[in-house]
GROMACS .gro file of C-alpha atoms in nm:
model
  440
    1MET     CA    1   0.000   0.000   0.000
    2THR     CA    2   0.121   0.350  -0.081
    3ASP     CA    3   0.132   0.632   0.174
    4GLY     CA    4  -0.170   0.785   0.004
    5THR     CA    5  -0.365   0.463   0.034
    6HIS     CA    6  -0.279   0.440   0.403
    7GLU     CA    7  -0.400   0.797   0.454
    8ASP     CA    8  -0.723   0.730   0.266
    9LEU     CA    9  -0.790   0.424   0.480
   10ASP     CA   10  -0.718   0.616   0.801
   11ASP     CA   11  -0.950   0.896   0.690
   12LEU     CA   12  -1.226   0.647   0.614
   13LEU     CA   13  -1.195   0.480   0.955
   14GLN     CA   14  -1.190   0.816   1.128
   15SER     CA   15  -1.501   0.932   0.942
   16GLY     CA   16  -1.684   0.623   1.064
   17GLY     CA   17  -1.564   0.658   1.422
   18LEU     CA   18  -1.390   0.320   1.401
   19ARG     CA   19  -1.088   0.233   1.614
   20LEU     CA   20  -0.863  -0.049   1.503
   21GLY     CA   21  -0.548  -0.179   1.664
   22ARG     CA   22  -0.234  -0.225   1.461
   23ALA     CA   23  -0.289  -0.594   1.385
   24GLN     CA   24  -0.647  -0.525   1.276
   25ARG     CA   25  -0.537  -0.228   1.069
   26ASP     CA   26  -0.272  -0.444   0.900
   27ARG     CA   27  -0.529  -0.710   0.812
   28LEU     CA   28  -0.766  -0.448   0.671
   29GLY     CA   29  -0.481  -0.300   0.467
   30TRP     CA   30  -0.395  -0.645   0.332
   31LEU     CA   31  -0.757  -0.701   0.229
   32THR     CA   32  -0.757  -0.365   0.053
   33SER     CA   33  -0.453  -0.471  -0.147
   34GLN     CA   34  -0.638  -0.787  -0.254
   35PHE     CA   35  -0.991  -0.656  -0.316
   36GLY     CA   36  -0.957  -0.283  -0.377
   37ALA     CA   37  -1.051   0.033  -0.193
   38PRO     CA   38  -1.281  -0.005   0.109
   39THR     CA   39  -1.611   0.166   0.171
   40LEU     CA   40  -1.832   0.215   0.473
   41ASP     CA   41  -2.164   0.047   0.408
   42ASP     CA   42  -2.482   0.036   0.614
   43SER     CA   43  -2.595  -0.276   0.421
   44ALA     CA   44  -2.845  -0.068   0.221
   45GLY     CA   45  -2.603   0.067  -0.040
   46ILE     CA   46  -2.548  -0.063  -0.391
   47ARG     CA   47  -2.172  -0.114  -0.394
   48ARG     CA   48  -2.095  -0.483  -0.364
   49ALA     CA   49  -1.731  -0.506  -0.469
   50GLY     CA   50  -1.410  -0.428  -0.285
   51VAL     CA   51  -1.384  -0.421   0.093
   52ILE     CA   52  -1.716  -0.341   0.261
   53ILE     CA   53  -1.691  -0.229   0.625
   54LEU     CA   54  -2.009  -0.275   0.828
   55LYS     CA   55  -2.064  -0.059   1.135
   56GLU     CA   56  -2.413  -0.172   1.235
   57ALA     CA   57  -2.582  -0.511   1.226
   58PRO     CA   58  -2.848  -0.538   0.954
   59SER     CA   59  -3.193  -0.679   1.027
   60GLY     CA   60  -3.284  -1.025   0.901
   61ALA     CA   61  -3.439  -0.907   0.575
   62ALA     CA   62  -3.164  -0.653   0.512
   63ALA     CA   63  -2.899  -0.917   0.578
   64GLU     CA   64  -3.058  -1.151   0.325
   65LEU     CA   65  -3.069  -0.882   0.056
   66PHE     CA   66  -2.715  -0.776   0.135
   67TYR     CA   67  -2.588  -1.132   0.106
   68ARG     CA   68  -2.764  -1.192  -0.227
   69SER     CA   69  -2.604  -0.882  -0.376
   70LEU     CA   70  -2.244  -0.983  -0.301
   71THR     CA   71  -1.991  -1.108  -0.556
   72PRO     CA   72  -1.665  -1.305  -0.527
   73GLY     CA   73  -1.494  -0.968  -0.555
   74SER     CA   74  -1.628  -0.861  -0.215
   75ALA     CA   75  -1.473  -0.889   0.128
   76ILE     CA   76  -1.681  -0.806   0.434
   77VAL     CA   77  -1.514  -0.659   0.743
   78ILE     CA   78  -1.700  -0.617   1.073
   79PRO     CA   79  -1.479  -0.409   1.305
   80ARG     CA   80  -1.708  -0.456   1.609
   81SER     CA   81  -1.791  -0.820   1.557
   82GLU     CA   82  -1.807  -0.907   1.928
   83ASN     CA   83  -2.170  -0.791   1.912
   84PRO     CA   84  -2.405  -1.092   1.864
   85GLY     CA   85  -2.628  -0.875   1.650
   86PHE     CA   86  -2.399  -0.958   1.358
   87ASP     CA   87  -2.431  -1.334   1.407
   88PHE     CA   88  -2.714  -1.384   1.157
   89LEU     CA   89  -2.529  -1.212   0.874
   90LYS     CA   90  -2.211  -1.405   0.956
   91SER     CA   91  -2.403  -1.732   0.936
   92LYS     CA   92  -2.480  -1.662   0.571
   93LEU     CA   93  -2.124  -1.569   0.478
   94THR     CA   94  -1.802  -1.768   0.451
   95GLU     CA   95  -1.593  -1.690   0.755
   96PHE     CA   96  -1.230  -1.618   0.664
   97GLY     CA   97  -1.087  -1.504   0.995
   98THR     CA   98  -1.090  -1.293   1.308
   99VAL     CA   99  -0.843  -1.059   1.475
  100GLY     CA  100  -0.872  -1.024   1.851
  101PRO     CA  101  -0.894  -0.697   2.045
  102CYS     CA  102  -0.583  -0.483   2.073
  103GLY     CA  103  -0.623  -0.324   2.415
  104ALA     CA  104  -0.746   0.031   2.461
  105ASP     CA  105  -0.625   0.135   2.114
  106GLY     CA  106  -0.850  -0.116   1.938
  107PRO     CA  107  -1.080  -0.278   2.195
  108HIS     CA  108  -1.294  -0.482   1.956
  109GLU     CA  109  -1.288  -0.812   1.771
  110MET     CA  110  -1.262  -0.774   1.393
  111TRP     CA  111  -1.425  -1.037   1.170
  112TRP     CA  112  -1.366  -1.074   0.797
  113GLY     CA  113  -1.536  -1.297   0.544
  114GLY     CA  114  -1.703  -1.318   0.203
  115ILE     CA  115  -1.899  -1.562  -0.011
  116GLY     CA  116  -1.634  -1.823  -0.087
  117TRP     CA  117  -1.265  -1.917  -0.076
  118SER     CA  118  -1.207  -1.938  -0.452
  119LYS     CA  119  -1.023  -1.606  -0.487
  120PHE     CA  120  -0.781  -1.681  -0.203
  121LEU     CA  121  -0.720  -2.041  -0.306
  122ALA     CA  122  -0.629  -1.935  -0.658
  123ALA     CA  123  -0.406  -1.651  -0.538
  124ALA     CA  124  -0.228  -1.878  -0.288
  125ALA     CA  125  -0.151  -2.133  -0.558
  126ASP     CA  126  -0.019  -1.867  -0.798
  127THR     CA  127   0.167  -1.620  -0.578
  128SER     CA  128   0.251  -1.770  -0.238
  129THR     CA  129   0.625  -1.761  -0.169
  130VAL     CA  130   0.629  -1.863   0.199
  131ARG     CA  131   0.615  -2.240   0.232
  132PRO     CA  132   0.541  -2.408   0.563
  133ARG     CA  133   0.723  -2.705   0.707
  134ILE     CA  134   0.487  -3.000   0.741
  135VAL     CA  135   0.523  -3.170   1.080
  136SER     CA  136   0.357  -3.481   1.215
  137CYS     CA  137   0.408  -3.756   1.469
  138TYR     CA  138   0.268  -4.096   1.560
  139PRO     CA  139   0.301  -4.346   1.847
  140ARG     CA  140   0.634  -4.525   1.843
  141GLY     CA  141   0.469  -4.858   1.909
  142GLY     CA  142   0.203  -4.813   1.645
  143ASP     CA  143   0.174  -4.883   1.274
  144ALA     CA  144   0.401  -4.656   1.068
  145THR     CA  145   0.202  -4.716   0.748
  146ALA     CA  146  -0.013  -4.406   0.798
  147ALA     CA  147   0.292  -4.182   0.844
  148PHE     CA  148   0.446  -4.331   0.529
  149ALA     CA  149   0.135  -4.238   0.330
  150LEU     CA  150   0.163  -3.875   0.446
  151ARG     CA  151   0.535  -3.857   0.366
  152HIS     CA  152   0.477  -4.008   0.022
  153SER     CA  153   0.204  -3.754  -0.061
  154LEU     CA  154   0.444  -3.468   0.023
  155GLU     CA  155   0.706  -3.568  -0.230
  156ARG     CA  156   0.548  -3.407  -0.535
  157PHE     CA  157   0.503  -3.069  -0.362
  158ASP     CA  158   0.868  -3.017  -0.262
  159LEU     CA  159   0.773  -2.924   0.095
  160ALA     CA  160   1.010  -2.963   0.388
  161CYS     CA  161   0.877  -3.200   0.649
  162HIS     CA  162   0.949  -3.360   0.983
  163ILE     CA  163   0.758  -3.680   1.064
  164GLU     CA  164   0.869  -3.893   1.357
  165PRO     CA  165   0.752  -4.159   1.603
  166ILE     CA  166   0.724  -4.042   1.964
  167ASP     CA  167   0.682  -4.216   2.297
  168THR     CA  168   0.315  -4.218   2.396
  169GLN     CA  169   0.101  -4.361   2.673
  170PHE     CA  170  -0.107  -4.557   2.421
  171SER     CA  171   0.015  -4.739   2.113
  172ASP     CA  172  -0.286  -4.650   1.899
  173ARG     CA  173  -0.336  -4.278   1.959
  174LEU     CA  174  -0.186  -3.948   2.071
  175LEU     CA  175  -0.303  -3.764   2.378
  176CYS     CA  176  -0.339  -3.388   2.361
  177PHE     CA  177  -0.038  -3.308   2.578
  178GLU     CA  178   0.179  -3.539   2.366
  179LYS     CA  179   0.079  -3.360   2.047
  180ALA     CA  180   0.124  -3.015   2.206
  181GLU     CA  181   0.470  -3.104   2.342
  182PHE     CA  182   0.574  -3.234   2.001
  183LEU     CA  183   0.461  -2.910   1.835
  184LEU     CA  184   0.644  -2.700   2.092
  185ARG     CA  185   0.961  -2.898   2.024
  186MET     CA  186   0.918  -2.840   1.649
  187TRP     CA  187   0.861  -2.469   1.717
  188ASP     CA  188   1.194  -2.446   1.898
  189LYS     CA  189   1.378  -2.654   1.636
  190TYR     CA  190   1.267  -2.486   1.310
  191ARG     CA  191   1.226  -2.128   1.200
  192GLU     CA  192   0.970  -2.150   0.919
  193PRO     CA  193   0.590  -2.161   0.973
  194LEU     CA  194   0.464  -2.501   1.084
  195LEU     CA  195   0.167  -2.694   0.950
  196PHE     CA  196   0.078  -2.992   1.166
  197VAL     CA  197  -0.107  -3.265   0.978
  198GLU     CA  198  -0.233  -3.575   1.154
  199ALA     CA  199  -0.045  -3.890   1.050
  200GLY     CA  200  -0.261  -4.089   0.814
  201ALA     CA  201  -0.372  -3.786   0.618
  202VAL     CA  202  -0.256  -3.728   0.262
  203LEU     CA  203  -0.201  -3.405   0.073
  204ARG     CA  204  -0.372  -3.370  -0.263
  205GLU     CA  205  -0.271  -3.005  -0.315
  206ALA     CA  206   0.009  -2.788  -0.175
  207PRO     CA  207  -0.128  -2.639   0.152
  208LEU     CA  208  -0.020  -2.280   0.088
  209LEU     CA  209  -0.334  -2.091   0.190
  210PRO     CA  210  -0.239  -2.015   0.555
  211SER     CA  211   0.109  -1.886   0.475
  212PHE     CA  212  -0.030  -1.680   0.185
  213LEU     CA  213  -0.279  -1.514   0.422
  214GLY     CA  214  -0.001  -1.432   0.667
  215CYS     CA  215  -0.196  -1.514   0.983
  216ASP     CA  216  -0.082  -1.612   1.331
  217ILE     CA  217  -0.270  -1.941   1.338
  218ALA     CA  218  -0.508  -2.132   1.111
  219LEU     CA  219  -0.735  -2.426   1.184
  220HIS     CA  220  -1.071  -2.567   1.084
  221LYS     CA  221  -1.391  -2.545   1.287
  222TRP     CA  222  -1.595  -2.860   1.243
  223ASN     CA  223  -1.959  -2.757   1.182
  224ARG     CA  224  -1.831  -2.400   1.220
  225TRP     CA  225  -1.790  -2.422   1.598
  226GLU     CA  226  -1.571  -2.714   1.711
  227MET     CA  227  -1.197  -2.657   1.678
  228SER     CA  228  -0.990  -2.942   1.539
  229ALA     CA  229  -0.613  -2.983   1.573
  230ARG     CA  230  -0.585  -3.240   1.292
  231THR     CA  231  -0.475  -2.961   1.055
  232PHE     CA  232  -0.313  -2.680   1.253
  233TYR     CA  233  -0.099  -2.395   1.116
  234LEU     CA  234   0.137  -2.181   1.327
  235GLY     CA  235   0.292  -1.869   1.179
  236ARG     CA  236   0.623  -1.745   1.315
  237THR     CA  237   0.472  -1.480   1.543
  238ARG     CA  238   0.469  -1.402   1.912
  239ALA     CA  239   0.093  -1.448   1.926
  240ALA     CA  240   0.116  -1.795   1.769
  241GLU     CA  241   0.381  -1.898   2.020
  242MET     CA  242   0.166  -1.766   2.305
  243LEU     CA  243  -0.128  -1.977   2.192
  244LEU     CA  244   0.090  -2.286   2.150
  245ARG     CA  245   0.241  -2.253   2.495
  246THR     CA  246  -0.100  -2.188   2.650
  247TRP     CA  247  -0.239  -2.499   2.481
  248GLN     CA  248   0.057  -2.707   2.599
  249HIS     CA  249   0.014  -2.580   2.956
  250LEU     CA  250  -0.359  -2.660   2.959
  251ALA     CA  251  -0.298  -3.003   2.808
  252ALA     CA  252  -0.034  -3.085   3.069
  253SER     CA  253  -0.262  -2.964   3.349
  254TYR     CA  254  -0.573  -3.149   3.227
  255PRO     CA  255  -0.451  -3.460   3.040
  256ALA     CA  256  -0.792  -3.633   3.052
  257ILE     CA  257  -0.975  -3.354   2.864
  258TRP     CA  258  -1.006  -3.391   2.488
  259GLU     CA  259  -0.787  -3.175   2.267
  260GLY     CA  260  -1.060  -2.979   2.087
  261TYR     CA  261  -1.187  -2.825   2.409
  262LEU     CA  262  -0.836  -2.744   2.532
  263LEU     CA  263  -0.746  -2.583   2.199
  264ASP     CA  264  -1.069  -2.382   2.215
  265GLN     CA  265  -0.982  -2.256   2.562
  266ALA     CA  266  -0.625  -2.173   2.459
  267TRP     CA  267  -0.764  -1.973   2.166
  268SER     CA  268  -1.007  -1.788   2.391
  269LEU     CA  269  -0.744  -1.704   2.652
  270THR     CA  270  -0.491  -1.589   2.392
  271SER     CA  271  -0.743  -1.386   2.193
  272SER     CA  272  -0.846  -1.196   2.505
  273GLN     CA  273  -0.487  -1.087   2.575
  274VAL     CA  274  -0.323  -1.031   2.235
  275PRO     CA  275  -0.462  -0.943   1.889
  276LEU     CA  276  -0.450  -1.301   1.761
  277ASP     CA  277  -0.493  -1.309   1.382
  278THR     CA  278  -0.684  -1.634   1.321
  279VAL     CA  279  -0.783  -1.789   0.988
  280TRP     CA  280  -1.066  -2.044   0.992
  281LEU     CA  281  -0.957  -2.291   0.726
  282PRO     CA  282  -1.207  -2.420   0.468
  283ARG     CA  283  -1.329  -2.779   0.475
  284SER     CA  284  -1.087  -2.865   0.195
  285TYR     CA  285  -0.810  -2.845   0.457
  286HIS     CA  286  -0.998  -3.087   0.681
  287ALA     CA  287  -1.171  -3.327   0.443
  288LEU     CA  288  -1.260  -3.673   0.569
  289ALA     CA  289  -1.294  -4.000   0.384
  290GLY     CA  290  -1.644  -4.013   0.241
  291ASP     CA  291  -1.682  -3.636   0.190
  292LEU     CA  292  -1.845  -3.542  -0.138
  293GLY     CA  293  -1.555  -3.307  -0.211
  294ALA     CA  294  -1.279  -3.545  -0.102
  295MET     CA  295  -1.122  -3.560  -0.449
  296ARG     CA  296  -1.082  -3.181  -0.448
  297ALA     CA  297  -0.942  -3.168  -0.096
  298THR     CA  298  -0.609  -3.014  -0.002
  299VAL     CA  299  -0.572  -3.226   0.312
  300LEU     CA  300  -0.763  -3.555   0.328
  301HIS     CA  301  -0.775  -3.732   0.664
  302ASN     CA  302  -0.821  -4.107   0.687
  303GLN     CA  303  -1.126  -4.073   0.912
  304GLN     CA  304  -1.490  -4.136   0.836
  305THR     CA  305  -1.731  -3.843   0.808
  306THR     CA  306  -1.833  -3.831   1.172
  307THR     CA  307  -1.794  -3.603   1.470
  308LEU     CA  308  -1.766  -3.879   1.729
  309GLU     CA  309  -1.390  -3.848   1.768
  310LEU     CA  310  -1.389  -3.471   1.738
  311GLY     CA  311  -1.628  -3.394   2.020
  312PRO     CA  312  -1.681  -3.663   2.281
  313ASP     CA  313  -1.831  -3.414   2.528
  314PRO     CA  314  -2.186  -3.326   2.412
  315ALA     CA  315  -2.227  -3.065   2.688
  316PHE     CA  316  -1.949  -2.856   2.534
  317ALA     CA  317  -2.171  -2.755   2.243
  318SER     CA  318  -2.419  -2.568   2.461
  319LEU     CA  319  -2.143  -2.360   2.618
  320VAL     CA  320  -1.982  -2.205   2.314
  321ARG     CA  321  -2.154  -2.318   1.995
  322SER     CA  322  -2.326  -1.989   1.904
  323ALA     CA  323  -2.024  -1.773   1.980
  324ARG     CA  324  -1.773  -1.996   1.799
  325ARG     CA  325  -1.989  -2.019   1.488
  326ALA     CA  326  -1.973  -1.639   1.479
  327GLY     CA  327  -1.598  -1.624   1.550
  328ARG     CA  328  -1.650  -1.474   1.897
  329THR     CA  329  -1.505  -1.555   2.237
  330GLY     CA  330  -1.852  -1.554   2.397
  331ALA     CA  331  -1.994  -1.439   2.729
  332ARG     CA  332  -1.856  -1.726   2.938
  333ASP     CA  333  -1.503  -1.622   2.848
  334ALA     CA  334  -1.348  -1.282   2.908
  335PHE     CA  335  -1.379  -1.078   2.591
  336MET     CA  336  -1.065  -0.883   2.672
  337VAL     CA  337  -0.801  -0.886   2.945
  338MET     CA  338  -0.586  -0.582   3.020
  339THR     CA  339  -0.304  -0.557   3.271
  340SER     CA  340  -0.156  -0.250   3.435
  341LYS     CA  341   0.182  -0.157   3.576
  342ALA     CA  342   0.039  -0.161   3.927
  343GLU     CA  343   0.229  -0.400   4.151
  344ALA     CA  344  -0.085  -0.575   4.265
  345SER     CA  345  -0.243  -0.916   4.214
  346ASN     CA  346  -0.599  -0.792   4.254
  347GLY     CA  347  -0.833  -0.770   3.958
  348ILE     CA  348  -1.164  -0.618   3.857
  349ALA     CA  349  -1.423  -0.777   3.630
  350VAL     CA  350  -1.647  -0.545   3.432
  351ILE     CA  351  -1.963  -0.705   3.295
  352LEU     CA  352  -2.127  -0.522   3.006
  353ARG     CA  353  -2.485  -0.652   3.014
  354ASP     CA  354  -2.784  -0.633   2.779
  355ILE     CA  355  -2.574  -0.599   2.466
  356SER     CA  356  -2.840  -0.776   2.258
  357LYS     CA  357  -3.080  -0.488   2.329
  358SER     CA  358  -2.845  -0.213   2.209
  359ASP     CA  359  -2.703  -0.118   1.872
  360ALA     CA  360  -2.343  -0.197   1.789
  361GLY     CA  361  -2.238   0.166   1.819
  362ALA     CA  362  -2.360   0.201   2.178
  363VAL     CA  363  -2.195  -0.124   2.283
  364ALA     CA  364  -1.870  -0.026   2.111
  365ALA     CA  365  -1.868   0.318   2.272
  366THR     CA  366  -1.907   0.167   2.618
  367VAL     CA  367  -1.631  -0.087   2.553
  368GLU     CA  368  -1.403   0.197   2.445
  369ALA     CA  369  -1.496   0.408   2.749
  370VAL     CA  370  -1.426   0.124   2.995
  371THR     CA  371  -1.092   0.028   2.841
  372GLY     CA  372  -0.992   0.391   2.802
  373ALA     CA  373  -1.068   0.463   3.166
  374TYR     CA  374  -0.861   0.164   3.279
  375ALA     CA  375  -0.569   0.267   3.057
  376ALA     CA  376  -0.584   0.621   3.199
  377ASP     CA  377  -0.616   0.521   3.566
  378CYS     CA  378  -0.624   0.155   3.669
  379GLY     CA  379  -0.712   0.246   4.029
  380GLY     CA  380  -0.445   0.006   4.150
  381TYR     CA  381  -0.611  -0.298   3.996
  382GLY     CA  382  -0.350  -0.518   3.831
  383ARG     CA  383  -0.593  -0.681   3.588
  384LEU     CA  384  -0.914  -0.590   3.408
  385GLU     CA  385  -1.137  -0.862   3.262
  386LEU     CA  386  -1.418  -0.735   3.041
  387SER     CA  387  -1.710  -0.968   2.962
  388LEU     CA  388  -1.993  -0.899   2.715
  389CYS     CA  389  -2.328  -1.052   2.810
  390ALA     CA  390  -2.637  -1.067   2.593
  391TRP     CA  391  -2.864  -1.252   2.837
  392GLN     CA  392  -2.913  -1.272   3.211
  393ASP     CA  393  -2.774  -1.627   3.232
  394ASP     CA  394  -2.457  -1.493   3.067
  395VAL     CA  395  -2.433  -1.233   3.344
  396GLY     CA  396  -2.467  -1.506   3.604
  397ALA     CA  397  -2.193  -1.714   3.444
  398ALA     CA  398  -1.961  -1.413   3.421
  399ARG     CA  399  -2.029  -1.321   3.784
  400GLU     CA  400  -1.957  -1.675   3.898
  401ALA     CA  401  -1.626  -1.685   3.710
  402ALA     CA  402  -1.521  -1.347   3.850
  403ALA     CA  403  -1.613  -1.452   4.202
  404LEU     CA  404  -1.403  -1.767   4.173
  405ALA     CA  405  -1.109  -1.547   4.071
  406ARG     CA  406  -1.186  -1.315   4.366
  407HIS     CA  407  -1.221  -1.016   4.137
  408ARG     CA  408  -1.413  -0.703   4.220
  409ILE     CA  409  -1.728  -0.710   4.003
  410LEU     CA  410  -1.882  -0.411   3.830
  411GLU     CA  411  -2.185  -0.424   3.600
  412VAL     CA  412  -2.246  -0.157   3.338
  413ALA     CA  413  -2.497  -0.116   3.056
  414PRO     CA  414  -2.446   0.011   2.699
  415GLY     CA  415  -2.474   0.387   2.687
  416GLN     CA  416  -2.402   0.431   3.057
  417ARG     CA  417  -2.169   0.718   3.135
  418ILE     CA  418  -1.823   0.590   3.224
  419ALA     CA  419  -1.616   0.838   3.424
  420ASN     CA  420  -1.243   0.862   3.364
  421ASP     CA  421  -1.185   0.791   3.734
  422LEU     CA  422  -1.417   0.489   3.740
  423PHE     CA  423  -1.156   0.245   3.866
  424ALA     CA  424  -1.006   0.487   4.116
  425ASN     CA  425  -1.353   0.533   4.265
  426CYS     CA  426  -1.403   0.155   4.280
  427ALA     CA  427  -1.074   0.119   4.464
  428ALA     CA  428  -1.175   0.391   4.708
  429ASP     CA  429  -1.504   0.212   4.776
  430ASP     CA  430  -1.316  -0.112   4.837
  431ALA     CA  431  -1.088   0.064   5.086
  432ILE     CA  432  -1.390   0.190   5.282
  433MET     CA  433  -1.596  -0.130   5.262
  434PRO     CA  434  -1.360  -0.418   5.172
  435ALA     CA  435  -1.633  -0.674   5.238
  436ARG     CA  436  -1.811  -0.549   4.925
  437HIS     CA  437  -1.522  -0.636   4.694
  438LEU     CA  438  -1.733  -0.882   4.496
  439PHE     CA  439  -2.023  -0.645   4.431
  440PRO     CA  440  -2.074  -0.331   4.225
   0.00000   0.00000   0.00000
């Protein structure tokens, strides 16, 4: 992008009252270089090419008309996508990726998508210069035939690889902590991006999409909500390393919990603390034997088309399904975590309630006011956890989590005036009545 293009993009964002962090701004700039100049669109306009930035969530009918008018030359960016009001429109689009909040400078999740992967897949095949190292492992006491099939499929793509047997508790499968420890060892050993592919899979095309997109991590969400580590890309970034180490720590701490849930929680924790640039890979990167599109797959796993091995805990779906399908962290996880320079271990949890009853602008303004107030004066609190709650049961879950962490709890509503000395006043109240530290 030229300096003039950067200035035009900054002017456009400023005119719309949109605040993006650096990582989000970089992703938007990259999309502009691929699709053309961006425009602010209220979903009622007629321009359906280039980058379309949506500020407010369209109604059901408007979302349907908007979707029908799009072309493959369109990319949709939602800079305040933490608001569940956008969920319906997202469900109609192809989800490309999300970029987590960037602290007080860009305190929102940014979602980007379109109507199909064809443009990116073609561009990756034609122009991608960064090639990942394919890594995989399998139980030392198991059958090496599956690993041989993967290695053989790599030969015609001239991709570097590292496939090895490792010591495991079971001879027929890997546990999550074993896979995570292997990936961490590969991270320390090599310097190029890593693409983990489960042993037994075969590559039918060169898997260049993640490195072409230049993201921190890339993985597939089964049924759009359940994270799978069978195909897992790690870019050479600090955010990717943070997620990997968080996943490894969780897996070591809870070895009996299945890997999809632990990866989900690692993603949620990392996204709340750093602007994690995530790409949600298309099904072609996670095709299973029996899929209708198996012959056109990039990565084909030797598993039947079933979710039994992906999600053995049926209760997990009710916790996060809606949020994950929309690329959000969800109310039961902290939307954003900020830390201060205060030498204190105490924290404060701010619960923004009733966000489903307010427009995206009001919710965004309150998020910005809360994070701005904490950045200006933390009140001595070492940690701020901000949760967004659409429904009363979400508020209850957020309160329970904050109480377990022994955080001071403060509830606010969209549009409520947030004073610059909000946190200093909370600290003063705590000093007068310390027994009230768990109540607003």
